[in-house]
mmCIF file of C-alpha atoms in Angstrom:
data_model
loop_
_atom_site.group_PDB
_atom_site.id
_atom_site.type_symbol
_atom_site.label_atom_id
_atom_site.label_comp_id
_atom_site.label_asym_id
_atom_site.label_seq_id
_atom_site.Cartn_x
_atom_site.Cartn_y
_atom_site.Cartn_z
ATOM 1 C CA MET A 1 -37.302 188.885 -17.194
ATOM 2 C CA SER A 2 -39.407 185.929 -16.017
ATOM 3 C CA GLU A 3 -36.887 184.475 -13.716
ATOM 4 C CA GLU A 4 -35.925 187.733 -11.956
ATOM 5 C CA ASN A 5 -39.975 188.297 -11.303
ATOM 6 C CA LYS A 6 -40.365 184.397 -9.893
ATOM 7 C CA ALA A 7 -37.258 185.070 -7.664
ATOM 8 C CA MET A 8 -38.927 188.053 -6.194
ATOM 9 C CA VAL A 9 -42.044 185.897 -5.636
ATOM 10 C CA LYS A 10 -39.333 183.327 -3.673
ATOM 11 C CA ARG A 11 -38.257 186.097 -1.968
ATOM 12 C CA MET A 12 -41.479 187.635 -0.695
ATOM 13 C CA VAL A 13 -42.559 183.991 0.434
ATOM 14 C CA GLU A 14 -39.395 183.519 2.243
ATOM 15 C CA ALA A 15 -39.789 186.744 4.094
ATOM 16 C CA ILE A 16 -43.733 186.274 5.052
ATOM 17 C CA ASN A 17 -42.312 182.782 6.515
ATOM 18 C CA ALA A 18 -39.786 184.540 8.770
ATOM 19 C CA GLY A 19 -42.024 187.349 9.685
ATOM 20 C CA GLU A 20 -39.894 189.906 7.859
ATOM 21 C CA GLU A 21 -42.549 190.573 5.585
ATOM 22 C CA ASP A 22 -42.708 194.578 5.799
ATOM 23 C CA ALA A 23 -39.072 194.893 4.759
ATOM 24 C CA ALA A 24 -39.583 192.761 1.602
ATOM 25 C CA VAL A 25 -42.701 194.781 0.718
ATOM 26 C CA ASP A 26 -40.554 197.819 0.630
ATOM 27 C CA GLU A 27 -37.621 195.979 -1.422
ATOM 28 C CA LEU A 28 -39.983 194.336 -3.781
ATOM 29 C CA PHE A 29 -43.040 196.538 -4.533
ATOM 30 C CA ALA A 30 -43.206 200.275 -6.037
ATOM 31 C CA PRO A 31 -44.726 202.607 -3.521
ATOM 32 C CA ARG A 32 -48.167 202.789 -3.891
ATOM 33 C CA ALA A 33 -48.694 198.993 -4.444
ATOM 34 C CA ALA A 34 -46.288 198.942 -1.430
ATOM 35 C CA ARG A 35 -48.685 200.899 0.928
ATOM 36 C CA ARG A 36 -51.730 198.589 -0.003
ATOM 37 C CA VAL A 37 -49.953 195.063 0.217
ATOM 38 C CA LYS A 38 -48.403 196.538 3.768
ATOM 39 C CA ARG A 39 -51.950 197.340 5.048
ATOM 40 C CA LEU A 40 -53.522 193.811 3.992
ATOM 41 C CA PHE A 41 -50.523 192.036 5.101
ATOM 42 C CA ALA A 42 -50.562 193.736 8.670
ATOM 43 C CA GLU A 43 -54.121 192.850 9.275
ATOM 44 C CA PHE A 44 -53.447 189.409 8.075
ATOM 45 C CA ARG A 45 -50.557 189.294 10.334
ATOM 46 C CA SER A 46 -52.578 190.272 13.172
ATOM 47 C CA ALA A 47 -54.929 187.642 12.872
ATOM 48 C CA PHE A 48 -52.802 185.055 12.260
ATOM 49 C CA PRO A 49 -49.308 185.363 13.903
ATOM 50 C CA ASP A 50 -48.030 182.396 12.938
ATOM 51 C CA TRP A 51 -49.044 182.856 9.044
ATOM 52 C CA GLN A 52 -46.898 180.582 6.683
ATOM 53 C CA GLU A 53 -46.846 180.569 3.059
ATOM 54 C CA GLU A 54 -45.752 177.430 1.000
ATOM 55 C CA THR A 55 -45.131 178.164 -2.659
ATOM 56 C CA VAL A 56 -46.802 175.180 -4.930
ATOM 57 C CA GLU A 57 -46.301 176.564 -8.339
ATOM 58 C CA LEU A 58 -44.786 179.560 -10.218
ATOM 59 C CA VAL A 59 -45.305 180.314 -13.744
ATOM 60 C CA ALA A 60 -43.870 183.279 -15.305
ATOM 61 C CA GLU A 61 -44.385 184.977 -18.996
ATOM 62 C CA GLY A 62 -43.078 188.479 -19.625
ATOM 63 C CA ASP A 63 -43.748 191.214 -16.617
ATOM 64 C CA THR A 64 -46.430 188.855 -14.852
ATOM 65 C CA VAL A 65 -46.198 185.971 -12.456
ATOM 66 C CA ALA A 66 -48.784 183.622 -11.449
ATOM 67 C CA GLY A 67 -48.349 181.733 -8.233
ATOM 68 C CA ARG A 68 -50.294 178.864 -6.382
ATOM 69 C CA PHE A 69 -49.850 178.706 -2.567
ATOM 70 C CA LYS A 70 -51.036 177.195 0.405
ATOM 71 C CA CYS A 71 -51.403 179.675 3.380
ATOM 72 C CA ALA A 72 -51.794 178.354 6.787
ATOM 73 C CA GLY A 73 -52.158 179.803 10.253
ATOM 74 C CA THR A 74 -54.118 180.001 13.468
ATOM 75 C CA HIS A 75 -56.928 182.483 14.396
ATOM 76 C CA ARG A 76 -55.340 184.445 16.975
ATOM 77 C CA GLY A 77 -56.658 188.012 16.343
ATOM 78 C CA GLU A 78 -60.002 189.635 15.076
ATOM 79 C CA PHE A 79 -60.545 188.756 11.314
ATOM 80 C CA LEU A 80 -63.028 190.530 9.131
ATOM 81 C CA GLY A 81 -64.639 191.630 12.230
ATOM 82 C CA GLU A 82 -64.809 188.058 13.998
ATOM 83 C CA ALA A 83 -63.403 187.228 17.367
ATOM 84 C CA PRO A 84 -60.362 184.841 17.279
ATOM 85 C CA THR A 85 -61.093 181.251 17.500
ATOM 86 C CA GLY A 86 -57.972 179.659 18.006
ATOM 87 C CA LYS A 87 -58.470 177.334 14.984
ATOM 88 C CA ARG A 88 -56.044 176.514 12.492
ATOM 89 C CA MET A 89 -56.784 176.784 8.717
ATOM 90 C CA GLU A 90 -55.224 175.952 5.524
ATOM 91 C CA VAL A 91 -56.177 177.343 2.307
ATOM 92 C CA GLU A 92 -54.912 177.004 -1.438
ATOM 93 C CA GLU A 93 -54.445 180.880 -2.936
ATOM 94 C CA VAL A 94 -53.644 182.039 -6.505
ATOM 95 C CA PHE A 95 -51.819 185.336 -6.863
ATOM 96 C CA PHE A 96 -51.012 187.329 -10.270
ATOM 97 C CA LEU A 97 -48.548 189.616 -9.436
ATOM 98 C CA ARG A 98 -46.972 192.418 -12.462
ATOM 99 C CA ALA A 99 -43.297 193.900 -12.592
ATOM 100 C CA GLU A 100 -42.051 196.676 -13.798
ATOM 101 C CA GLY A 101 -38.641 197.816 -13.555
ATOM 102 C CA GLY A 102 -37.761 195.627 -10.881
ATOM 103 C CA LYS A 103 -40.707 195.868 -8.666
ATOM 104 C CA PHE A 104 -44.043 194.874 -8.379
ATOM 105 C CA VAL A 105 -46.525 197.488 -9.439
ATOM 106 C CA ASP A 106 -49.939 195.403 -9.483
ATOM 107 C CA PHE A 107 -51.256 192.317 -8.160
ATOM 108 C CA TRP A 108 -54.647 190.620 -7.602
ATOM 109 C CA ALA A 109 -55.702 187.418 -5.801
ATOM 110 C CA LEU A 110 -58.008 184.371 -5.792
ATOM 111 C CA GLU A 111 -58.402 182.793 -2.275
ATOM 112 C CA ASP A 112 -60.387 180.474 -0.825
ATOM 113 C CA SER A 113 -61.979 182.494 1.611
ATOM 114 C CA MET A 114 -65.031 180.211 1.989
ATOM 115 C CA GLY A 115 -62.779 177.134 2.957
ATOM 116 C CA ARG A 116 -61.268 179.671 5.366
ATOM 117 C CA MET A 117 -64.204 180.942 7.020
ATOM 118 C CA ARG A 118 -65.568 177.166 7.394
ATOM 119 C CA GLN A 119 -62.460 176.011 9.178
ATOM 120 C CA LEU A 120 -62.394 178.743 11.582
ATOM 121 C CA GLY A 121 -66.083 178.056 12.555
ATOM 122 C CA LEU A 122 -67.227 181.229 10.854
ATOM 123 C CA ILE A 123 -69.687 179.718 8.725
ATOM 124 C CA SER A 124 -71.063 176.219 8.674
ATOM 125 C CA SER A 125 -70.561 173.493 6.072
ATOM 126 C CA PRO A 126 -72.764 172.732 3.408
ATOM 127 C CA LYS A 127 -75.093 170.003 4.192
ATOM 128 C CA ARG A 128 -75.207 166.935 1.993
#
């Protein structure tokens, strides 16, 4: 089961990088989770139309996959209520996805939101 779940994550990353995440979400997520993921992905894609993900590491055990990723994109649309800056960002993310019956049913993430906001010039860097 673990290898199948890792393959599902790889399929999702490939779809994101091809700009085809909607179809992959329908394929890989249970309906309830898919609605939430589609909304989040649409908001992010609107803000970062050149959004790309790089898989750094995947670890799976039982029904759960943990992945570490690099997320990159250029801020070309509104993001968290902020106007586009045209700046590029690259941050690390960690996602945990739980599967049941060949579909992801739940996920949670840790993202470097502060690093993203700093790179976009939306918050200042701390003074040292």
